[in-house]
Every structure is written in structure tokens, then in C-alpha cells.
Short mmCIF file of C-alpha atoms in Angstrom, two decimals:
data_model
loop_
_atom_site.label_atom_id
_atom_site.label_comp_id
_atom_site.label_asym_id
_atom_site.label_seq_id
_atom_site.Cartn_x
_atom_site.Cartn_y
_atom_site.Cartn_z
CA ASP A 1 36.84 23.80 -27.74
CA PHE A 2 39.41 21.92 -25.64
CA LEU A 3 36.38 19.35 -25.23
CA PRO A 4 35.27 16.50 -27.68
CA ALA A 5 32.26 17.54 -29.68
CA GLY A 6 30.38 15.34 -27.78
CA GLU A 7 31.12 16.77 -24.11
CA ARG A 8 30.49 20.24 -25.05
CA ARG A 9 27.21 20.76 -23.70
CA VAL A 10 26.30 21.00 -19.75
CA GLY A 11 23.01 20.95 -18.57
CA LEU A 12 22.28 21.81 -14.83
CA VAL A 13 19.21 20.16 -12.89
CA PRO A 14 18.24 22.93 -10.52
CA CYS A 15 16.65 21.54 -7.30
CA ALA A 16 17.72 24.06 -5.10
CA VAL A 17 15.10 25.10 -2.17
CA GLY A 18 15.91 28.04 0.08
CA GLY A 19 16.10 27.47 3.68
CA SER A 20 15.50 23.82 3.64
CA GLU A 21 16.58 21.49 6.36
CA LEU A 22 18.74 18.68 5.35
CA ALA A 23 15.86 16.44 6.71
CA ARG A 24 14.03 17.33 3.69
CA TRP A 25 17.00 15.89 1.31
CA GLU A 26 17.49 12.51 3.44
CA ALA A 27 16.42 8.99 2.60
CA PRO A 28 14.50 7.13 1.78
CA SER A 29 11.44 9.72 1.86
CA GLY A 30 12.57 13.38 2.09
CA ASP A 31 10.79 15.10 -0.02
CA LEU A 32 13.27 17.29 -1.47
CA LEU A 33 15.52 13.87 -2.59
CA LEU A 34 12.23 12.66 -3.94
CA ARG A 35 11.77 15.81 -6.22
CA ALA A 36 15.45 15.86 -6.74
CA ALA A 37 15.36 12.47 -8.28
CA ALA A 38 12.79 12.57 -10.21
CA ALA A 39 14.28 15.78 -12.23
CA ILE A 40 17.22 13.45 -12.87
CA ALA A 41 14.92 10.96 -14.02
CA ARG A 42 13.49 13.58 -16.54
CA GLY A 43 17.01 14.56 -17.95
CA ARG A 44 18.00 10.89 -18.37
CA ALA A 45 14.63 10.44 -20.38
CA LEU A 46 16.02 13.22 -22.81
CA GLY A 47 19.41 11.65 -22.70
CA GLY A 48 21.10 13.09 -20.17
CA ARG A 49 23.77 11.84 -17.68
CA LEU A 50 24.17 12.55 -14.49
CA ARG A 51 28.50 13.62 -13.99
CA GLY A 52 28.60 15.31 -10.43
CA ILE A 53 26.24 16.80 -7.64
CA LEU A 54 27.42 20.15 -6.57
CA TRP A 55 25.70 21.02 -2.98
CA HIS A 56 25.44 24.00 -1.18
CA GLN A 57 23.50 24.80 2.11
CA GLY A 58 23.44 27.30 4.62
CA GLU A 59 22.83 27.43 8.21
CA SER A 60 19.17 26.37 8.33
CA ASP A 61 20.58 23.15 10.41
CA SER A 62 22.09 25.36 12.97
CA GLY A 63 21.74 27.31 16.00
CA ALA A 64 20.65 26.35 19.50
CA GLU A 65 17.36 24.54 18.68
CA ALA A 66 19.24 22.35 16.33
CA GLU A 67 22.55 22.11 18.17
CA ALA A 68 22.30 18.22 17.95
CA ALA A 69 21.48 18.01 14.82
CA ALA A 70 24.11 20.53 14.01
CA ALA A 71 26.52 18.40 15.86
CA ARG A 72 25.80 15.19 13.33
CA TYR A 73 25.90 17.63 10.37
CA GLY A 74 28.70 16.02 8.53
CA GLU A 75 27.36 12.16 9.08
CA ARG A 76 24.28 13.62 7.92
CA LEU A 77 25.29 15.18 4.98
CA ARG A 78 27.65 12.29 4.19
CA ALA A 79 24.54 9.74 4.30
CA ALA A 80 21.86 12.29 2.65
CA LEU A 81 24.42 12.64 -0.33
CA ALA A 82 24.81 8.85 -0.51
CA GLY A 83 21.07 8.52 -0.70
CA LEU A 84 20.65 10.83 -3.46
CA ARG A 85 23.45 9.19 -5.15
CA GLU A 86 21.37 5.68 -4.79
CA ALA A 87 17.80 7.59 -5.47
CA CYS A 88 19.38 9.03 -8.86
CA GLY A 89 20.89 5.53 -10.23
CA ALA A 90 24.37 7.11 -9.69
CA PRO A 91 25.82 5.80 -6.57
CA GLU A 92 29.58 6.46 -7.71
CA VAL A 93 28.96 10.22 -9.12
CA PRO A 94 31.13 12.67 -7.53
#
């Protein structure tokens, strides 16, 4: 009870898809990016606010066949998260 009454509820919008490649989350037309943005829009319509994004991804972008993509993973992840924030209308959300 250390939070003010108006800040005691936390809602999670699960958007995880096992085995998804980062390309599916990249702007402007990644199918998972668009699905996540739509889920956030539904939450906002119910009075919710996007306060942060928690990202966890395994190694579907690694391996010999994806070596070039894996080498650029950090750069691509930063761009994908910026695109996700923008698509959700929250470019400054951590």
C-alpha cells in the first residue's frame, strides 16, 4: 500500500509470440508490431495508460543462417522498439 490509490492497479498486455523473428516486430508493417499496437489501443480505450515495455526475446535471430541479421541485432532491436513506441503513440515510454 505504498502507492497512491490511483496507481495501485497494473495491467499487462501480453503480446508475446514464441519463436518470432525480430523482423515481425519491425515498423512499419511487422505483423506483430501491428498486433501489439492494436492491443495497446484497446487498453487505452478502456482507460489504461502505457507506462513501459518489457522485452524478452530468445535466439530465433541467431545461428549461421541468420549471422548477418544477428550481427545487427542491437541496432535492429533499438529501431524495432522505437517503432513500437511510435505505433503505440508513446515515443518516450521506457
